[in-house]
Amino acid sequence: MMDRYAVIGNPVDHSLSPRIHAAFATRTGEDIEYGRLEAPADGFAGAARRFFAEGGKGLNVTLPFKLDAWRWVESHDDAAASAGAVNTIVVDSKAIRGCNTDGIGLVRDLLDNLGWGLDGARTLVLGAGGAAQGVIEPLKLAGATDLTIANRTLRRAQALAARFGVASAGLDEVGCGWDVVLNATAAGLAGVGGLVATDVVSVSRCYDMFYSLDGATPFCRWAAEQGAGAVSDGLGMLIEQAAEAFYLWRRVRPDTGGIAEALRAGA
Ligand code: NAP
């Protein structure tokens, strides 16, 4: 029987992860099965327990379960421990281990795919939820400076900033002059792109962790209209975090080249 993996979330019907992992399996010659697992909003633990009891080998975890997954697993890798959120679960003979590959996925997309240097880059992160939580430490390690978390609910930005030793602000009080602005809010789901004043993004490279197959997310569209130096959605991050999860499961690193283009072209 093929080793079984899945993405667990709610909803998961539009997840691109099965297509991405199918491409990795083809490229590496690894014989795996990868599906979608929709769990009820209050039913993460039951669904995950059943999946592993039936022989499942690993899960990717997406909205809204990254914190449930962090609480449910038996141990954490360093990235998950620092993030306080789990996006990848690995089962081995010793334990069910929670990992977090979002940070490495983002940094690889920024550095390797887009060529946006982070060393010494003044970096602003919009949002203070699970996605922001997972990327602050990797951004620090990559050399981002003046790292600031801005959020609609200021106290959440303050709490996260205190945990990571960075600055915080409300969305309406952020200054300008950022080299890189990262949108880690869920505002794109509601079609909202204009999160901060025009001069916050007008000379910056702007990255939206939210993604769409045409790349034109509300934040990307809005930032381009304000004159941003470059814009990108988060499809590359999704693919790179998946590649790291694939590596954790299979110990084989898939080549990610061309996958974003193929997905955008509908392949
Ligand atoms: P989350 O934990 O629910 O956090 C939501 C955040 O968005 C909070 O900071 C919230 O602010 C803010 N927010 C929501 N609606 C807003 C609005 N209309 N205006 C301003 N701020 C708003 O979600 P998450 O897990 O962090 O995910 C955030 C986004 O990142 C999602 O779009 C997700 O798809 C994306 N993501 C992408 C990848 C990838 O691989 N590309 C990986 C992870 C996440 P308050 O605190 O004020 O409510």
PDB file of N, CA, C and O in Angstrom, residues 30 50 72 76 123 129 138 147 155 165 177 210 247 258:
ATOM      1  N   GLU A  30       8.873   9.255  -5.795  1.00  0.00           N
ATOM      2  CA  GLU A  30       8.349   8.724  -4.530  1.00  0.00           C
ATOM      3  C   GLU A  30       6.887   8.314  -4.743  1.00  0.00           C
ATOM      4  O   GLU A  30       6.087   9.086  -5.292  1.00  0.00           O
ATOM      5  N   ARG A  50      -7.777   9.611  13.932  1.00  0.00           N
ATOM      6  CA  ARG A  50      -8.295   8.565  13.035  1.00  0.00           C
ATOM      7  C   ARG A  50      -7.358   8.371  11.834  1.00  0.00           C
ATOM      8  O   ARG A  50      -7.046   7.248  11.444  1.00  0.00           O
ATOM      9  N   TRP A  72      -1.979  19.410  19.898  1.00  0.00           N
ATOM     10  CA  TRP A  72      -2.285  17.983  19.814  1.00  0.00           C
ATOM     11  C   TRP A  72      -1.053  17.096  19.677  1.00  0.00           C
ATOM     12  O   TRP A  72      -1.015  15.987  20.205  1.00  0.00           O
ATOM     13  N   HIS A  76       7.571  18.990  19.362  1.00  0.00           N
ATOM     14  CA  HIS A  76       7.677  20.051  18.355  1.00  0.00           C
ATOM     15  C   HIS A  76       9.102  20.160  17.854  1.00  0.00           C
ATOM     16  O   HIS A  76      10.042  19.998  18.636  1.00  0.00           O
ATOM     17  N   THR A 123      11.837  45.679   7.472  1.00  0.00           N
ATOM     18  CA  THR A 123      10.729  44.771   7.132  1.00  0.00           C
ATOM     19  C   THR A 123       9.524  44.983   8.035  1.00  0.00           C
ATOM     20  O   THR A 123       9.654  45.010   9.268  1.00  0.00           O
ATOM     21  N   GLY A 129      -1.656  36.960  13.315  1.00  0.00           N
ATOM     22  CA  GLY A 129      -2.254  35.641  13.510  1.00  0.00           C
ATOM     23  C   GLY A 129      -1.227  34.536  13.317  1.00  0.00           C
ATOM     24  O   GLY A 129      -0.008  34.766  13.398  1.00  0.00           O
ATOM     25  N   PRO A 138      12.136  33.277  11.484  1.00  0.00           N
ATOM     26  CA  PRO A 138      12.915  33.072  10.250  1.00  0.00           C
ATOM     27  C   PRO A 138      13.305  34.387   9.571  1.00  0.00           C
ATOM     28  O   PRO A 138      14.400  34.484   9.005  1.00  0.00           O
ATOM     29  N   LEU A 147      12.356  45.130  12.298  1.00  0.00           N
ATOM     30  CA  LEU A 147      11.172  44.287  12.104  1.00  0.00           C
ATOM     31  C   LEU A 147      10.020  44.801  12.969  1.00  0.00           C
ATOM     32  O   LEU A 147      10.185  45.002  14.176  1.00  0.00           O
ATOM     33  N   ARG A 155      -3.398  45.158  20.440  1.00  0.00           N
ATOM     34  CA  ARG A 155      -2.847  44.352  21.549  1.00  0.00           C
ATOM     35  C   ARG A 155      -2.301  43.008  21.064  1.00  0.00           C
ATOM     36  O   ARG A 155      -1.372  42.465  21.651  1.00  0.00           O
ATOM     37  N   GLY A 165      10.641  40.085  20.519  1.00  0.00           N
ATOM     38  CA  GLY A 165      11.590  41.184  20.695  1.00  0.00           C
ATOM     39  C   GLY A 165      11.669  42.101  19.484  1.00  0.00           C
ATOM     40  O   GLY A 165      12.757  42.538  19.086  1.00  0.00           O
ATOM     41  N   GLY A 177       9.027  54.003   4.473  1.00  0.00           N
ATOM     42  CA  GLY A 177      10.442  53.724   4.228  1.00  0.00           C
ATOM     43  C   GLY A 177      10.814  52.259   4.387  1.00  0.00           C
ATOM     44  O   GLY A 177      11.979  51.939   4.625  1.00  0.00           O
ATOM     45  N   PHE A 210      -1.262  35.598   1.146  1.00  0.00           N
ATOM     46  CA  PHE A 210      -2.465  35.121   0.480  1.00  0.00           C
ATOM     47  C   PHE A 210      -2.105  34.940  -1.005  1.00  0.00           C
ATOM     48  O   PHE A 210      -1.204  35.621  -1.501  1.00  0.00           O
ATOM     49  N   TYR A 247      10.158  17.014   2.232  1.00  0.00           N
ATOM     50  CA  TYR A 247      11.497  16.593   2.680  1.00  0.00           C
ATOM     51  C   TYR A 247      11.438  15.970   4.088  1.00  0.00           C
ATOM     52  O   TYR A 247      12.075  14.939   4.346  1.00  0.00           O
ATOM     53  N   GLY A 258       9.400  25.803 -11.755  1.00  0.00           N
ATOM     54  CA  GLY A 258       8.351  25.694 -12.775  1.00  0.00           C
ATOM     55  C   GLY A 258       6.984  25.279 -12.252  1.00  0.00           C
ATOM     56  O   GLY A 258       6.001  25.324 -13.002  1.00  0.00           O
TER      57      GLY A 258
END
